[in-house]
Short mmCIF file of C-alpha atoms in Angstrom, two decimals:
data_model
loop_
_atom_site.label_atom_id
_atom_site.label_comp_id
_atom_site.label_asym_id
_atom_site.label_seq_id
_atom_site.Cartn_x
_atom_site.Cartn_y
_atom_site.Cartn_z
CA UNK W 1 2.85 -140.55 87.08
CA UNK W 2 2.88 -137.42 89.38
CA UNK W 3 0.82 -134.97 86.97
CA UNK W 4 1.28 -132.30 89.21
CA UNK W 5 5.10 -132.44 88.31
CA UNK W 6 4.32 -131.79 84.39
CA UNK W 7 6.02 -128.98 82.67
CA UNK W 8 5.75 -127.31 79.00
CA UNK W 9 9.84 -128.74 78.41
CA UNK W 10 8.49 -132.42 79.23
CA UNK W 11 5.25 -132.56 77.37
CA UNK W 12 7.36 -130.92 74.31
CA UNK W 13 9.35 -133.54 74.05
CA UNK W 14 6.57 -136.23 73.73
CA UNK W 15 5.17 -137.17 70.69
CA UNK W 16 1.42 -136.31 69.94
CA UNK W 17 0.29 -139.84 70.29
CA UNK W 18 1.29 -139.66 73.97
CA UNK W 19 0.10 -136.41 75.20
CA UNK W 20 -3.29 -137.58 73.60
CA UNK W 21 -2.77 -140.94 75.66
CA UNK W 22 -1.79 -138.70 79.09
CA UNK W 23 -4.71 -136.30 78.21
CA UNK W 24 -7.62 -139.44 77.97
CA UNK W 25 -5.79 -140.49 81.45
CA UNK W 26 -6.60 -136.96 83.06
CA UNK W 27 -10.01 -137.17 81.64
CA UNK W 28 -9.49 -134.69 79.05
CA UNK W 29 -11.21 -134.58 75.73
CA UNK W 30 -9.32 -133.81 73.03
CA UNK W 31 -10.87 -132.91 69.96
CA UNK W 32 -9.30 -134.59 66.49
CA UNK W 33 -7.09 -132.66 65.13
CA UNK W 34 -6.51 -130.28 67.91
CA UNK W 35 -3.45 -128.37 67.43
CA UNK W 36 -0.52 -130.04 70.02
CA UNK W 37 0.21 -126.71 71.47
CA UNK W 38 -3.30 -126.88 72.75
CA UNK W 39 -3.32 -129.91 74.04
CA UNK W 40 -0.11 -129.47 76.21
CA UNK W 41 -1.63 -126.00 77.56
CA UNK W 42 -5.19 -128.32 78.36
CA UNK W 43 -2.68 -130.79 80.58
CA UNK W 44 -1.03 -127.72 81.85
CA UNK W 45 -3.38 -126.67 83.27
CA UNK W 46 -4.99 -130.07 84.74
CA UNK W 47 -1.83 -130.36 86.31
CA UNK W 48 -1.48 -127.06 87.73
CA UNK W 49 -4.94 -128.03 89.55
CA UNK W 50 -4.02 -131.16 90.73
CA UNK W 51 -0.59 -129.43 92.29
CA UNK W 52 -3.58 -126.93 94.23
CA UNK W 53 -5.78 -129.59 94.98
CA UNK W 54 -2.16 -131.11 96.58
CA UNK W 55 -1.21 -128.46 98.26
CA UNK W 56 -5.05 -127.88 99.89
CA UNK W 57 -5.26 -131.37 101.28
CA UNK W 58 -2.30 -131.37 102.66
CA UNK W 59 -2.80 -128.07 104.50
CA UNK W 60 -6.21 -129.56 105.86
CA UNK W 61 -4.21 -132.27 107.05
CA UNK W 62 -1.48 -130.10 108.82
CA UNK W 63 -4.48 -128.16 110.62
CA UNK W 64 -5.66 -130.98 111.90
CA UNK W 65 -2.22 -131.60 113.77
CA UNK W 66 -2.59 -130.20 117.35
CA UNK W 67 0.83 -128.91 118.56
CA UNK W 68 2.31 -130.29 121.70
CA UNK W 69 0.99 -129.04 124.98
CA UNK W 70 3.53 -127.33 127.35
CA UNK W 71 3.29 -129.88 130.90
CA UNK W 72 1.00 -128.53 133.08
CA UNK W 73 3.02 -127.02 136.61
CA UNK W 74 0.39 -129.23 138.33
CA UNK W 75 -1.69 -132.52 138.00
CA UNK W 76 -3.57 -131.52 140.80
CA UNK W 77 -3.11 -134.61 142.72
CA UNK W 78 -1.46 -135.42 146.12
CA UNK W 79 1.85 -137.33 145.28
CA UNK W 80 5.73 -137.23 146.04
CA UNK W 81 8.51 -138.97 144.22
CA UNK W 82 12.32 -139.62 145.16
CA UNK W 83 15.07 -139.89 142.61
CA UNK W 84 18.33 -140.64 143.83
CA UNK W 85 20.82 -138.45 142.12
CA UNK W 86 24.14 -140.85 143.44
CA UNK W 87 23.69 -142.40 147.03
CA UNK W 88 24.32 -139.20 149.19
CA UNK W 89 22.00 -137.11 147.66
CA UNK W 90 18.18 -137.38 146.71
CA UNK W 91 15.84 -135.20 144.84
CA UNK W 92 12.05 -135.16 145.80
CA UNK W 93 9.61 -133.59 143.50
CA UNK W 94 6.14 -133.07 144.62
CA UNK W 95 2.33 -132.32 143.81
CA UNK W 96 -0.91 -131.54 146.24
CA UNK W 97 -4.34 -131.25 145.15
CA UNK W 98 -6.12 -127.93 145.04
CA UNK W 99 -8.52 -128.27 147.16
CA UNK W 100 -6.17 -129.68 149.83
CA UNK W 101 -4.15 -126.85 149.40
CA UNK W 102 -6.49 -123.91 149.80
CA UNK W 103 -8.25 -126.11 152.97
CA UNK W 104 -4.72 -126.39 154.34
CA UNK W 105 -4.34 -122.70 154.11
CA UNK W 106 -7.36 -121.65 155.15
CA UNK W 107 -6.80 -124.21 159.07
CA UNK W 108 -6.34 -122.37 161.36
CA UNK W 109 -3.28 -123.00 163.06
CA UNK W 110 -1.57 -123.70 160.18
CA UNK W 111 2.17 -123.21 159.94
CA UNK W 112 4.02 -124.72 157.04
CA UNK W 113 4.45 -127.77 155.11
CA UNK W 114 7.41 -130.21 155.68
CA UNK W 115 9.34 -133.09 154.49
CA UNK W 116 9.87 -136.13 156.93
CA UNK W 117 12.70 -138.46 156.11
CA UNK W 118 12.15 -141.56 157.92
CA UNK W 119 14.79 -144.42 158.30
CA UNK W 120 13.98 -148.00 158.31
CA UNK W 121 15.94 -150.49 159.33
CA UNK W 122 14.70 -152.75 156.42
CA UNK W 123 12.00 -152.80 153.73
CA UNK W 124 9.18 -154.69 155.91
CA UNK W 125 9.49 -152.23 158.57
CA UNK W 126 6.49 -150.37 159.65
CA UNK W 127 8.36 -148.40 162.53
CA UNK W 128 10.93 -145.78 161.45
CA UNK W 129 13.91 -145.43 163.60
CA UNK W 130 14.58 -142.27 162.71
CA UNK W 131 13.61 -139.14 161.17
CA UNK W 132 14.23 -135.67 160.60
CA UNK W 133 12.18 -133.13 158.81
CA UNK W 134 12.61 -130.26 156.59
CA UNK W 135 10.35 -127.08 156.36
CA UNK W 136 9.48 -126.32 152.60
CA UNK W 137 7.50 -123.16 151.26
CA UNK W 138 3.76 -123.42 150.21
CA UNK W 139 4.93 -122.46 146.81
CA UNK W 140 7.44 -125.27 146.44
CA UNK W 141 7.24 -128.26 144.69
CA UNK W 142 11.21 -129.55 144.57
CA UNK W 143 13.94 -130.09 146.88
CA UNK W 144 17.08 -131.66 146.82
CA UNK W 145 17.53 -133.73 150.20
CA UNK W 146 21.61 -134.78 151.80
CA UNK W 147 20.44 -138.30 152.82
CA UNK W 148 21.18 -139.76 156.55
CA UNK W 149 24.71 -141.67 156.57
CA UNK W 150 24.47 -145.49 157.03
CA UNK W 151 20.99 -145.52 156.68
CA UNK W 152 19.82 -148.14 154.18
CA UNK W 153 16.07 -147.33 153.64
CA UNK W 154 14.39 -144.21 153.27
CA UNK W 155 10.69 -143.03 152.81
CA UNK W 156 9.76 -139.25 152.54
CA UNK W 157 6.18 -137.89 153.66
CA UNK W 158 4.96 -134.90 152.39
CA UNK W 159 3.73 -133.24 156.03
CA UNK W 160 1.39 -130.19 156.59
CA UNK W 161 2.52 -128.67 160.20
CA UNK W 162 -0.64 -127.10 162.70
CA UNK W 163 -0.14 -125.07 165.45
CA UNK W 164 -1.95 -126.81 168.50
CA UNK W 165 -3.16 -129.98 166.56
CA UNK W 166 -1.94 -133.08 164.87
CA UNK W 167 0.08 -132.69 161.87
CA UNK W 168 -1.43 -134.08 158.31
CA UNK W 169 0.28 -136.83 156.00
CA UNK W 170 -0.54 -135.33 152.25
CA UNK W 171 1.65 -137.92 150.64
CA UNK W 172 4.17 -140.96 151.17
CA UNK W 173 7.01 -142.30 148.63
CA UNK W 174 7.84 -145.73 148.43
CA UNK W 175 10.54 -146.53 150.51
CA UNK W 176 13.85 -146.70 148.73
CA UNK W 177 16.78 -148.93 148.93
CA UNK W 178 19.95 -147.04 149.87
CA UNK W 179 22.83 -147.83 148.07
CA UNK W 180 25.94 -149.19 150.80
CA UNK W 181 27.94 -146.11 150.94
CA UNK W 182 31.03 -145.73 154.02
CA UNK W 183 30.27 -142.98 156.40
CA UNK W 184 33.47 -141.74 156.10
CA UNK W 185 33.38 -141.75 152.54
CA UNK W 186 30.57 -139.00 152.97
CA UNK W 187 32.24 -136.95 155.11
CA UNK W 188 32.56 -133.04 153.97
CA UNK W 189 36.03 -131.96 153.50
CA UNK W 190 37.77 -135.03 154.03
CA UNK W 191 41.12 -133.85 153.90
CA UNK W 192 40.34 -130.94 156.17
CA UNK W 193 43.73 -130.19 157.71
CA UNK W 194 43.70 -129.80 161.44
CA UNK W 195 46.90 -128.80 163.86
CA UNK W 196 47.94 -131.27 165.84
CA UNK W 197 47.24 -129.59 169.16
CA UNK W 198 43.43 -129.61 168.10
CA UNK W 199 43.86 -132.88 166.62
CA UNK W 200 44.67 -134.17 170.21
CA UNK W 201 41.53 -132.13 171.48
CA UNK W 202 39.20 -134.64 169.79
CA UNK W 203 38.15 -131.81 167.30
CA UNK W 204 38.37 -134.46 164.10
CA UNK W 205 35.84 -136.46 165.87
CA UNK W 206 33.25 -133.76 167.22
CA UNK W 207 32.83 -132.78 163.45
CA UNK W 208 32.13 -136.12 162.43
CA UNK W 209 29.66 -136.71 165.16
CA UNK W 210 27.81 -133.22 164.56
CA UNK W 211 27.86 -133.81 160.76
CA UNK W 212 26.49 -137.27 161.38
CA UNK W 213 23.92 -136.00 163.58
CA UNK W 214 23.18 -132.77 161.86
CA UNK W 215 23.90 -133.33 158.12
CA UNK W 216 21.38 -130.73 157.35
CA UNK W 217 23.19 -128.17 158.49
CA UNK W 218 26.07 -128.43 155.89
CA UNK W 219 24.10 -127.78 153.27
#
């Protein structure tokens, strides 16, 4: 029985034979002969300090439950990971250690950090055939990246950029399988209306080219 639950309406309805048999159970001793009245205000009472004792254990146990912690803006490690939002588009998210970062800073010659996009041919390619790289701030740590066209794998390199020296690799992804995706499908503006006059001056074709060859521009 929950004794903390008891109330004068209840234990008035029970004979005296079992609020004497409920009283023994809560360690009570009840005189003979004590007047029922005073036995139900004895197990009132009982049970009005069980329902504290209750309440305090399970407010002990609540302040024991740490709240959730709010993700830290940092794990102060060098990493970078790509998540392809659909196969034209890829976001990068990315972390560098402290003390990399305030020695980077600190180089002379230091001009800015960048993301290289290499293309490989295939996934066992060491070699990239091509790349092209985008300047991010110091303060950064997320970009959204238009992928190459007809390029079926890609790894991005976190890249710190000195003035008069070699450049340093802070962090690699894992090269990613592109899904097949038609280069003309990926066009911008694909029903971009052109007169026929500048249709016959090859003008279709030298946006295709330049957006081929310069997709970061369009965005």
């Amino acid at each position: 029985m929950d004794y903390a639950i008891l109330s004068r309406q209840y234990l008035e309805t029970l004979p005296s034979a079992d609020l004497i048999a409920l009283a023994d159970d809560l360690g009570i001793d009840v005189p003979e002969n004590l007047n029922r009245r005073f036995i139900i205000g004895e197990l009132l009472d009982t049970a009005a300090e069980i329902k504290r004792e209750n309440y305090t254990d399970l407010k002990n146990d609540s302040d024991k439950i740490h709240p959730v912690s709010v993700l830290p803006e940092t794990y102060n490690e060098n990493q970078i990971s790509v998540v392809l939002r659909n196969p034209v588009w890829a976001y990068v998210y990315w972390d560098i250690r402290e003390a990399d970062f305030q020695k980077i800073q600190k180089t002379a010659g230091f001009t800015s950090l960048v993301l290289r996009v290499s293309s490989f041919s295939n996934q066992d390619s060491v070699k990239p055939s091509d790349y092209f790289e985008i300047s991010v701030s110091v303060s950064d740590r997320n970009q959204y990246i238009l992928l190459p066209a007809s390029v079926k794998n890609i790894r991005i390199d976190l890249v710190a950029e000195f003035k008069g020296s070699a450049s340093e690799l802070l962090a690699s992804s894992k090269k990613i399988n592109l899904p097949h995706m038609p280069a003309e499908l990926m066009l911008p503006l694909p029903d971009l209306r052109i007169s026929p006059i500048l249709e016959l001056s090859g003008l279709r074709e030298l946006l295709r080219t330049h957006y081929l060859n310069h997709r970061q521009s369009f965005l």
